[in-house]
JSON list of C-alpha atoms in Angstrom, two decimals:
[
{"chain": "A", "resi": 117, "resn": "GLN", "atom": "CA", "xyz": [105.05, 104.73, 89.64]},
{"chain": "A", "resi": 118, "resn": "LYS", "atom": "CA", "xyz": [105.65, 107.18, 92.46]},
{"chain": "A", "resi": 119, "resn": "LEU", "atom": "CA", "xyz": [104.98, 106.91, 96.18]},
{"chain": "A", "resi": 120, "resn": "PRO", "atom": "CA", "xyz": [101.21, 106.54, 96.58]},
{"chain": "A", "resi": 121, "resn": "ILE", "atom": "CA", "xyz": [99.10, 109.42, 97.83]},
{"chain": "A", "resi": 122, "resn": "ARG", "atom": "CA", "xyz": [96.58, 107.13, 99.47]},
{"chain": "A", "resi": 123, "resn": "SER", "atom": "CA", "xyz": [97.43, 104.95, 102.44]},
{"chain": "A", "resi": 124, "resn": "VAL", "atom": "CA", "xyz": [98.99, 101.56, 101.74]},
{"chain": "A", "resi": 125, "resn": "ARG", "atom": "CA", "xyz": [96.28, 99.60, 103.52]},
{"chain": "A", "resi": 126, "resn": "ASP", "atom": "CA", "xyz": [92.50, 99.55, 103.42]},
{"chain": "A", "resi": 127, "resn": "ARG", "atom": "CA", "xyz": [90.34, 100.01, 106.50]},
{"chain": "A", "resi": 128, "resn": "LEU", "atom": "CA", "xyz": [92.88, 101.68, 108.72]},
{"chain": "A", "resi": 129, "resn": "LYS", "atom": "CA", "xyz": [91.86, 103.24, 111.99]},
{"chain": "A", "resi": 130, "resn": "PRO", "atom": "CA", "xyz": [91.76, 107.04, 111.87]},
{"chain": "A", "resi": 131, "resn": "ARG", "atom": "CA", "xyz": [94.78, 107.37, 114.16]},
{"chain": "A", "resi": 132, "resn": "THR", "atom": "CA", "xyz": [96.84, 105.04, 111.95]},
{"chain": "A", "resi": 133, "resn": "THR", "atom": "CA", "xyz": [95.75, 106.96, 108.85]},
{"chain": "A", "resi": 134, "resn": "ALA", "atom": "CA", "xyz": [96.82, 110.22, 110.52]},
{"chain": "A", "resi": 135, "resn": "LEU", "atom": "CA", "xyz": [100.20, 108.67, 111.47]},
{"chain": "A", "resi": 136, "resn": "TYR", "atom": "CA", "xyz": [100.81, 107.42, 107.92]},
{"chain": "A", "resi": 137, "resn": "ARG", "atom": "CA", "xyz": [99.75, 110.76, 106.42]},
{"chain": "A", "resi": 138, "resn": "GLY", "atom": "CA", "xyz": [102.19, 112.59, 108.69]},
{"chain": "A", "resi": 139, "resn": "LEU", "atom": "CA", "xyz": [105.00, 110.18, 107.83]},
{"chain": "A", "resi": 140, "resn": "LEU", "atom": "CA", "xyz": [104.30, 110.43, 104.10]},
{"chain": "A", "resi": 141, "resn": "ASP", "atom": "CA", "xyz": [104.03, 114.22, 104.08]},
{"chain": "A", "resi": 142, "resn": "GLY", "atom": "CA", "xyz": [106.82, 114.93, 106.56]},
{"chain": "A", "resi": 143, "resn": "HIS", "atom": "CA", "xyz": [109.45, 112.30, 105.83]},
{"chain": "A", "resi": 144, "resn": "LEU", "atom": "CA", "xyz": [108.88, 110.27, 102.66]},
{"chain": "A", "resi": 145, "resn": "ARG", "atom": "CA", "xyz": [107.57, 112.69, 100.06]},
{"chain": "A", "resi": 146, "resn": "PRO", "atom": "CA", "xyz": [110.06, 115.54, 100.58]},
{"chain": "A", "resi": 147, "resn": "THR", "atom": "CA", "xyz": [112.99, 113.32, 99.57]},
{"chain": "A", "resi": 148, "resn": "LEU", "atom": "CA", "xyz": [111.52, 110.30, 97.79]},
{"chain": "A", "resi": 149, "resn": "GLY", "atom": "CA", "xyz": [108.19, 111.60, 96.48]},
{"chain": "A", "resi": 150, "resn": "SER", "atom": "CA", "xyz": [109.56, 112.79, 93.14]},
{"chain": "A", "resi": 151, "resn": "LYS", "atom": "CA", "xyz": [111.29, 109.46, 92.39]},
{"chain": "A", "resi": 152, "resn": "ARG", "atom": "CA", "xyz": [109.78, 106.57, 90.49]},
{"chain": "A", "resi": 153, "resn": "LEU", "atom": "CA", "xyz": [109.69, 103.40, 92.59]},
{"chain": "A", "resi": 154, "resn": "ASP", "atom": "CA", "xyz": [112.27, 101.73, 90.34]},
{"chain": "A", "resi": 155, "resn": "GLU", "atom": "CA", "xyz": [114.64, 104.66, 91.00]},
{"chain": "A", "resi": 156, "resn": "ILE", "atom": "CA", "xyz": [114.77, 103.96, 94.74]},
{"chain": "A", "resi": 157, "resn": "SER", "atom": "CA", "xyz": [117.88, 101.88, 95.40]},
{"chain": "A", "resi": 158, "resn": "PRO", "atom": "CA", "xyz": [119.34, 100.53, 98.66]},
{"chain": "A", "resi": 159, "resn": "ALA", "atom": "CA", "xyz": [121.83, 103.43, 98.54]},
{"chain": "A", "resi": 160, "resn": "THR", "atom": "CA", "xyz": [118.95, 105.90, 98.14]},
{"chain": "A", "resi": 161, "resn": "VAL", "atom": "CA", "xyz": [117.20, 104.37, 101.16]},
{"chain": "A", "resi": 162, "resn": "ARG", "atom": "CA", "xyz": [120.41, 104.49, 103.26]},
{"chain": "A", "resi": 163, "resn": "ALA", "atom": "CA", "xyz": [121.02, 108.13, 102.37]},
{"chain": "A", "resi": 164, "resn": "TRP", "atom": "CA", "xyz": [117.39, 109.06, 103.08]},
{"chain": "A", "resi": 165, "resn": "HIS", "atom": "CA", "xyz": [117.41, 107.21, 106.40]},
{"chain": "A", "resi": 166, "resn": "SER", "atom": "CA", "xyz": [120.70, 108.75, 107.53]},
{"chain": "A", "resi": 167, "resn": "ARG", "atom": "CA", "xyz": [119.34, 112.27, 106.90]},
{"chain": "A", "resi": 168, "resn": "LEU", "atom": "CA", "xyz": [116.01, 111.80, 108.70]},
{"chain": "A", "resi": 169, "resn": "ASP", "atom": "CA", "xyz": [115.89, 114.59, 111.25]},
{"chain": "A", "resi": 170, "resn": "THR", "atom": "CA", "xyz": [113.54, 113.13, 113.84]},
{"chain": "A", "resi": 171, "resn": "GLY", "atom": "CA", "xyz": [113.46, 110.96, 116.94]},
{"chain": "A", "resi": 172, "resn": "PRO", "atom": "CA", "xyz": [114.19, 107.23, 116.90]},
{"chain": "A", "resi": 173, "resn": "THR", "atom": "CA", "xyz": [110.56, 106.08, 117.07]},
{"chain": "A", "resi": 174, "resn": "ARG", "atom": "CA", "xyz": [109.35, 108.33, 114.26]},
{"chain": "A", "resi": 175, "resn": "ARG", "atom": "CA", "xyz": [112.40, 107.35, 112.19]},
{"chain": "A", "resi": 176, "resn": "ALA", "atom": "CA", "xyz": [111.54, 103.66, 112.68]},
{"chain": "A", "resi": 177, "resn": "HIS", "atom": "CA", "xyz": [107.91, 104.29, 111.75]},
{"chain": "A", "resi": 178, "resn": "ALA", "atom": "CA", "xyz": [108.91, 106.20, 108.59]},
{"chain": "A", "resi": 179, "resn": "TYR", "atom": "CA", "xyz": [111.26, 103.40, 107.54]},
{"chain": "A", "resi": 180, "resn": "SER", "atom": "CA", "xyz": [108.61, 100.74, 108.25]},
{"chain": "A", "resi": 181, "resn": "LEU", "atom": "CA", "xyz": [106.05, 102.61, 106.16]},
{"chain": "A", "resi": 182, "resn": "LEU", "atom": "CA", "xyz": [108.50, 102.95, 103.26]},
{"chain": "A", "resi": 183, "resn": "ARG", "atom": "CA", "xyz": [109.35, 99.25, 103.52]},
{"chain": "A", "resi": 184, "resn": "THR", "atom": "CA", "xyz": [105.63, 98.36, 103.50]},
{"chain": "A", "resi": 185, "resn": "ILE", "atom": "CA", "xyz": [104.97, 100.53, 100.45]},
{"chain": "A", "resi": 186, "resn": "LEU", "atom": "CA", "xyz": [107.88, 98.94, 98.61]},
{"chain": "A", "resi": 187, "resn": "ASN", "atom": "CA", "xyz": [106.85, 95.41, 99.68]},
{"chain": "A", "resi": 188, "resn": "THR", "atom": "CA", "xyz": [103.48, 96.11, 98.08]},
{"chain": "A", "resi": 189, "resn": "ALA", "atom": "CA", "xyz": [105.26, 97.30, 94.93]},
{"chain": "A", "resi": 190, "resn": "VAL", "atom": "CA", "xyz": [107.23, 94.01, 94.87]},
{"chain": "A", "resi": 191, "resn": "ALA", "atom": "CA", "xyz": [104.04, 91.98, 95.37]},
{"chain": "A", "resi": 192, "resn": "ASP", "atom": "CA", "xyz": [102.40, 93.92, 92.53]},
{"chain": "A", "resi": 193, "resn": "ASP", "atom": "CA", "xyz": [105.43, 93.28, 90.24]},
{"chain": "A", "resi": 194, "resn": "VAL", "atom": "CA", "xyz": [106.18, 97.01, 89.97]},
{"chain": "A", "resi": 195, "resn": "ILE", "atom": "CA", "xyz": [109.77, 96.51, 91.20]},
{"chain": "A", "resi": 196, "resn": "PRO", "atom": "CA", "xyz": [111.76, 93.26, 91.38]},
{"chain": "A", "resi": 197, "resn": "ALA", "atom": "CA", "xyz": [113.07, 93.63, 94.97]},
{"chain": "A", "resi": 198, "resn": "ASN", "atom": "CA", "xyz": [112.61, 95.83, 98.00]},
{"chain": "A", "resi": 199, "resn": "PRO", "atom": "CA", "xyz": [115.53, 98.26, 98.44]},
{"chain": "A", "resi": 200, "resn": "CYS", "atom": "CA", "xyz": [114.81, 98.62, 102.19]},
{"chain": "A", "resi": 201, "resn": "ARG", "atom": "CA", "xyz": [117.54, 96.40, 103.62]},
{"chain": "A", "resi": 202, "resn": "LEU", "atom": "CA", "xyz": [118.73, 98.26, 106.72]},
{"chain": "A", "resi": 203, "resn": "ARG", "atom": "CA", "xyz": [118.79, 95.81, 109.62]},
{"chain": "A", "resi": 204, "resn": "GLY", "atom": "CA", "xyz": [116.84, 97.01, 112.62]},
{"chain": "A", "resi": 205, "resn": "ALA", "atom": "CA", "xyz": [115.81, 100.30, 110.99]},
{"chain": "A", "resi": 206, "resn": "GLY", "atom": "CA", "xyz": [112.13, 99.56, 111.52]},
{"chain": "A", "resi": 207, "resn": "GLN", "atom": "CA", "xyz": [112.63, 99.15, 115.26]},
{"chain": "A", "resi": 208, "resn": "SER", "atom": "CA", "xyz": [113.43, 101.60, 118.01]},
{"chain": "A", "resi": 209, "resn": "ARG", "atom": "CA", "xyz": [114.67, 101.03, 121.51]},
{"chain": "A", "resi": 210, "resn": "ARG", "atom": "CA", "xyz": [113.22, 102.70, 124.55]},
{"chain": "A", "resi": 211, "resn": "VAL", "atom": "CA", "xyz": [115.41, 105.68, 125.34]},
{"chain": "A", "resi": 212, "resn": "LYS", "atom": "CA", "xyz": [114.46, 106.03, 128.99]},
{"chain": "A", "resi": 213, "resn": "GLU", "atom": "CA", "xyz": [114.20, 103.28, 131.56]},
{"chain": "A", "resi": 214, "resn": "ILE", "atom": "CA", "xyz": [110.70, 103.22, 133.00]},
{"chain": "A", "resi": 215, "resn": "ARG", "atom": "CA", "xyz": [110.53, 102.86, 136.77]},
{"chain": "A", "resi": 216, "resn": "PRO", "atom": "CA", "xyz": [107.09, 102.14, 138.21]},
{"chain": "A", "resi": 217, "resn": "ALA", "atom": "CA", "xyz": [105.98, 104.25, 141.14]},
{"chain": "A", "resi": 218, "resn": "THR", "atom": "CA", "xyz": [106.46, 102.73, 144.58]},
{"chain": "A", "resi": 219, "resn": "LEU", "atom": "CA", "xyz": [103.39, 102.14, 146.73]},
{"chain": "A", "resi": 220, "resn": "SER", "atom": "CA", "xyz": [104.14, 105.25, 148.79]},
{"chain": "A", "resi": 221, "resn": "GLU", "atom": "CA", "xyz": [104.69, 107.36, 145.63]},
{"chain": "A", "resi": 222, "resn": "LEU", "atom": "CA", "xyz": [101.42, 106.07, 144.19]},
{"chain": "A", "resi": 223, "resn": "ASP", "atom": "CA", "xyz": [99.61, 106.86, 147.43]},
{"chain": "A", "resi": 224, "resn": "GLU", "atom": "CA", "xyz": [101.08, 110.38, 147.45]},
{"chain": "A", "resi": 225, "resn": "LEU", "atom": "CA", "xyz": [100.22, 110.91, 143.78]},
{"chain": "A", "resi": 226, "resn": "ALA", "atom": "CA", "xyz": [96.62, 109.75, 144.20]},
{"chain": "A", "resi": 227, "resn": "GLY", "atom": "CA", "xyz": [96.29, 111.75, 147.43]},
{"chain": "A", "resi": 228, "resn": "GLY", "atom": "CA", "xyz": [97.42, 114.92, 145.66]},
{"chain": "A", "resi": 229, "resn": "MET", "atom": "CA", "xyz": [94.72, 114.64, 143.00]},
{"chain": "A", "resi": 230, "resn": "PRO", "atom": "CA", "xyz": [91.28, 116.24, 143.26]},
{"chain": "A", "resi": 231, "resn": "GLY", "atom": "CA", "xyz": [88.84, 113.73, 144.74]},
{"chain": "A", "resi": 232, "resn": "ARG", "atom": "CA", "xyz": [87.07, 113.09, 141.43]},
{"chain": "A", "resi": 233, "resn": "LEU", "atom": "CA", "xyz": [90.37, 112.02, 139.78]},
{"chain": "A", "resi": 234, "resn": "ARG", "atom": "CA", "xyz": [91.90, 109.80, 142.50]},
{"chain": "A", "resi": 235, "resn": "LEU", "atom": "CA", "xyz": [90.28, 106.64, 141.21]},
{"chain": "A", "resi": 236, "resn": "ILE", "atom": "CA", "xyz": [91.60, 107.25, 137.69]},
{"chain": "A", "resi": 237, "resn": "VAL", "atom": "CA", "xyz": [95.18, 107.35, 139.04]},
{"chain": "A", "resi": 238, "resn": "LEU", "atom": "CA", "xyz": [94.67, 104.12, 140.98]},
{"chain": "A", "resi": 239, "resn": "LEU", "atom": "CA", "xyz": [92.98, 102.30, 138.09]},
{"chain": "A", "resi": 240, "resn": "ALA", "atom": "CA", "xyz": [95.72, 103.39, 135.70]},
{"chain": "A", "resi": 241, "resn": "ALA", "atom": "CA", "xyz": [98.39, 102.12, 138.07]},
{"chain": "A", "resi": 242, "resn": "TRP", "atom": "CA", "xyz": [96.80, 98.88, 139.26]},
{"chain": "A", "resi": 243, "resn": "CYS", "atom": "CA", "xyz": [94.97, 97.82, 136.10]},
{"chain": "A", "resi": 244, "resn": "GLY", "atom": "CA", "xyz": [97.36, 99.20, 133.47]},
{"chain": "A", "resi": 245, "resn": "LEU", "atom": "CA", "xyz": [94.59, 101.07, 131.68]},
{"chain": "A", "resi": 246, "resn": "ARG", "atom": "CA", "xyz": [95.32, 103.71, 129.08]},
{"chain": "A", "resi": 247, "resn": "PHE", "atom": "CA", "xyz": [93.88, 107.21, 129.38]},
{"chain": "A", "resi": 248, "resn": "GLY", "atom": "CA", "xyz": [91.38, 106.62, 126.57]},
{"chain": "A", "resi": 249, "resn": "GLU", "atom": "CA", "xyz": [90.11, 103.49, 128.35]},
{"chain": "A", "resi": 250, "resn": "LEU", "atom": "CA", "xyz": [89.88, 105.25, 131.71]},
{"chain": "A", "resi": 251, "resn": "VAL", "atom": "CA", "xyz": [87.81, 108.19, 130.52]},
{"chain": "A", "resi": 252, "resn": "GLU", "atom": "CA", "xyz": [85.30, 105.90, 128.80]},
{"chain": "A", "resi": 253, "resn": "LEU", "atom": "CA", "xyz": [84.59, 103.73, 131.86]},
{"chain": "A", "resi": 254, "resn": "ARG", "atom": "CA", "xyz": [80.98, 103.68, 133.07]},
{"chain": "A", "resi": 255, "resn": "ARG", "atom": "CA", "xyz": [79.45, 102.45, 136.34]},
{"chain": "A", "resi": 256, "resn": "LYS", "atom": "CA", "xyz": [77.96, 99.45, 134.51]},
{"chain": "A", "resi": 257, "resn": "ASP", "atom": "CA", "xyz": [81.54, 98.37, 133.60]},
{"chain": "A", "resi": 258, "resn": "ILE", "atom": "CA", "xyz": [82.29, 97.59, 137.26]},
{"chain": "A", "resi": 259, "resn": "ASP", "atom": "CA", "xyz": [80.97, 94.35, 138.73]},
{"chain": "A", "resi": 260, "resn": "THR", "atom": "CA", "xyz": [81.66, 94.56, 142.48]},
{"chain": "A", "resi": 261, "resn": "LYS", "atom": "CA", "xyz": [80.13, 91.13, 143.19]},
{"chain": "A", "resi": 262, "resn": "GLU", "atom": "CA", "xyz": [82.52, 89.35, 140.81]},
{"chain": "A", "resi": 263, "resn": "GLY", "atom": "CA", "xyz": [85.37, 91.82, 141.28]},
{"chain": "A", "resi": 264, "resn": "VAL", "atom": "CA", "xyz": [85.56, 92.46, 137.54]},
{"chain": "A", "resi": 265, "resn": "LEU", "atom": "CA", "xyz": [86.23, 95.64, 135.58]},
{"chain": "A", "resi": 266, "resn": "ARG", "atom": "CA", "xyz": [85.18, 95.45, 131.93]},
{"chain": "A", "resi": 267, "resn": "VAL", "atom": "CA", "xyz": [86.89, 97.72, 129.41]},
{"chain": "A", "resi": 268, "resn": "ARG", "atom": "CA", "xyz": [84.36, 98.05, 126.60]},
{"chain": "A", "resi": 269, "resn": "ARG", "atom": "CA", "xyz": [85.16, 101.45, 125.11]},
{"chain": "A", "resi": 270, "resn": "ALA", "atom": "CA", "xyz": [88.07, 103.77, 124.51]},
{"chain": "A", "resi": 271, "resn": "VAL", "atom": "CA", "xyz": [88.68, 107.15, 122.99]},
{"chain": "A", "resi": 272, "resn": "THR", "atom": "CA", "xyz": [91.62, 107.91, 120.71]},
{"chain": "A", "resi": 273, "resn": "TRP", "atom": "CA", "xyz": [92.96, 111.13, 119.33]},
{"chain": "A", "resi": 274, "resn": "ALA", "atom": "CA", "xyz": [93.98, 111.51, 115.69]},
{"chain": "A", "resi": 275, "resn": "GLY", "atom": "CA", "xyz": [95.23, 114.98, 115.00]},
{"chain": "A", "resi": 276, "resn": "ARG", "atom": "CA", "xyz": [92.77, 117.51, 116.36]},
{"chain": "A", "resi": 277, "resn": "TRP", "atom": "CA", "xyz": [89.77, 115.25, 116.82]},
{"chain": "A", "resi": 278, "resn": "MET", "atom": "CA", "xyz": [88.86, 112.21, 118.85]},
{"chain": "A", "resi": 279, "resn": "ARG", "atom": "CA", "xyz": [87.04, 109.03, 118.06]},
{"chain": "A", "resi": 280, "resn": "ARG", "atom": "CA", "xyz": [85.21, 106.74, 120.43]},
{"chain": "A", "resi": 281, "resn": "ALA", "atom": "CA", "xyz": [85.59, 103.05, 119.82]},
{"chain": "A", "resi": 282, "resn": "ASP", "atom": "CA", "xyz": [83.45, 100.28, 121.31]},
{"chain": "A", "resi": 283, "resn": "SER", "atom": "CA", "xyz": [85.07, 96.92, 121.71]}
]
């Protein structure tokens, strides 16, 4: 059997499906797509991984997807063992140290925004909300009596389209 055309899992979110499709088409198929699963050896995986021309996070994602595909092949008795044996290859380290804005920097940043966007900056900073969560907030999500903000929806982008998700 060759690397599957369909995703390796059922019921994936559209963004995950788009990520897997990009990894399959851009990084797995060009080198490994013509090989039968039993032809992929640990040496083949090492050579493929060493030649991946991409950033550390995408490289880790590509390796993790390959490992998942081959784990499924092992579980289905298609191959006897998974040839993905590179320690730490499915993980990436943060390249840049993230430094949170100081209170004065946050105040300056929010103050420099158009009035209609100031609250978004403050909510992102103080509540740790993602952009997709911020843009889906509604007035009914804010309970001023209890001091509670409810995040019930979010929007995600997968390729060129977006999808709203209710939680």
